[in-house]
């Protein structure tokens, strides 16, 4: 039985004339040209879709930057609830970018597979033509080869179904770990404090006054041990160097 469920014919049972064989070859050549055109159009469509996904990805990245700035601004105003909401929206956009990356990978894989399949088809046709010339075979392809080809197509279709099912799995973007968000809020708050510390002193503000370094020798300690006296001498030397 072949892939379609029909019984296979014997290898030498079918015989066709050279005229019908040449006519069938001409029609097959026309079908091959149509197939090449269809493959090229499909590849162009896939590449356009990839470009569209990239534009959407850039748009979402800008949204993420805006939400990050918004979260920092709300933290500066002590609006933790608003900052937390902005971060949740940011996580939604980040999850969408991850999905776009997976879709782009699938599209690029399809483009490569189509180009490779088209090249393999052309190679197969050239090899098959050489075989026909050497063996003077009237038929381009026998049923066994068709069965093998259909088996391969079936495997590719199953693989495509698996990829589609994987992409169609539901993702709940609201199941975000609140502890991670709170940790990120603390990081933003720490960044704000650090920025305030790094700002230069404004005009009108008096600089902090520090006590003067004593110039006189330190007083001696009665009944001091040798170690304490040595420490006092080292301290006097450090103060003299300031």
CSV table of N, CA and C in Angstrom, one decimal, residues 87 91 176-185:
chain,number,residue,atom,x,y,z
A,87,UNK,N,5.3,49.2,36.8
A,87,UNK,CA,6.1,48.1,36.6
A,87,UNK,C,5.4,46.9,36.1
A,91,UNK,N,6.1,44.8,32.7
A,91,UNK,CA,6.3,43.3,32.6
A,91,UNK,C,5.4,42.8,31.5
A,176,UNK,N,2.8,37.6,37.9
A,176,UNK,CA,4.1,38.1,38.1
A,176,UNK,C,4.4,38.1,39.6
A,177,UNK,N,5.6,37.7,40.0
A,177,UNK,CA,6.0,37.6,41.4
A,177,UNK,C,6.1,39.0,41.9
A,178,UNK,N,5.3,39.3,42.9
A,178,UNK,CA,5.3,40.6,43.5
A,178,UNK,C,6.6,40.9,44.3
A,179,UNK,N,7.3,39.9,44.8
A,179,UNK,CA,8.5,40.1,45.5
A,179,UNK,C,9.6,40.7,44.5
A,180,UNK,N,9.6,40.2,43.3
A,180,UNK,CA,10.6,40.7,42.3
A,180,UNK,C,10.3,42.2,42.0
A,181,UNK,N,9.0,42.5,41.9
A,181,UNK,CA,8.6,43.9,41.7
A,181,UNK,C,9.0,44.8,42.8
A,182,UNK,N,8.8,44.3,44.1
A,182,UNK,CA,9.2,45.1,45.2
A,182,UNK,C,10.7,45.3,45.3
A,183,UNK,N,11.4,44.2,44.9
A,183,UNK,CA,12.9,44.4,44.9
A,183,UNK,C,13.3,45.4,43.9
A,184,UNK,N,12.6,45.4,42.7
A,184,UNK,CA,13.0,46.4,41.7
A,184,UNK,C,12.6,47.8,42.2
A,185,UNK,N,11.5,48.0,42.9
A,185,UNK,CA,11.2,49.3,43.5
A,185,UNK,C,12.3,49.7,44.4
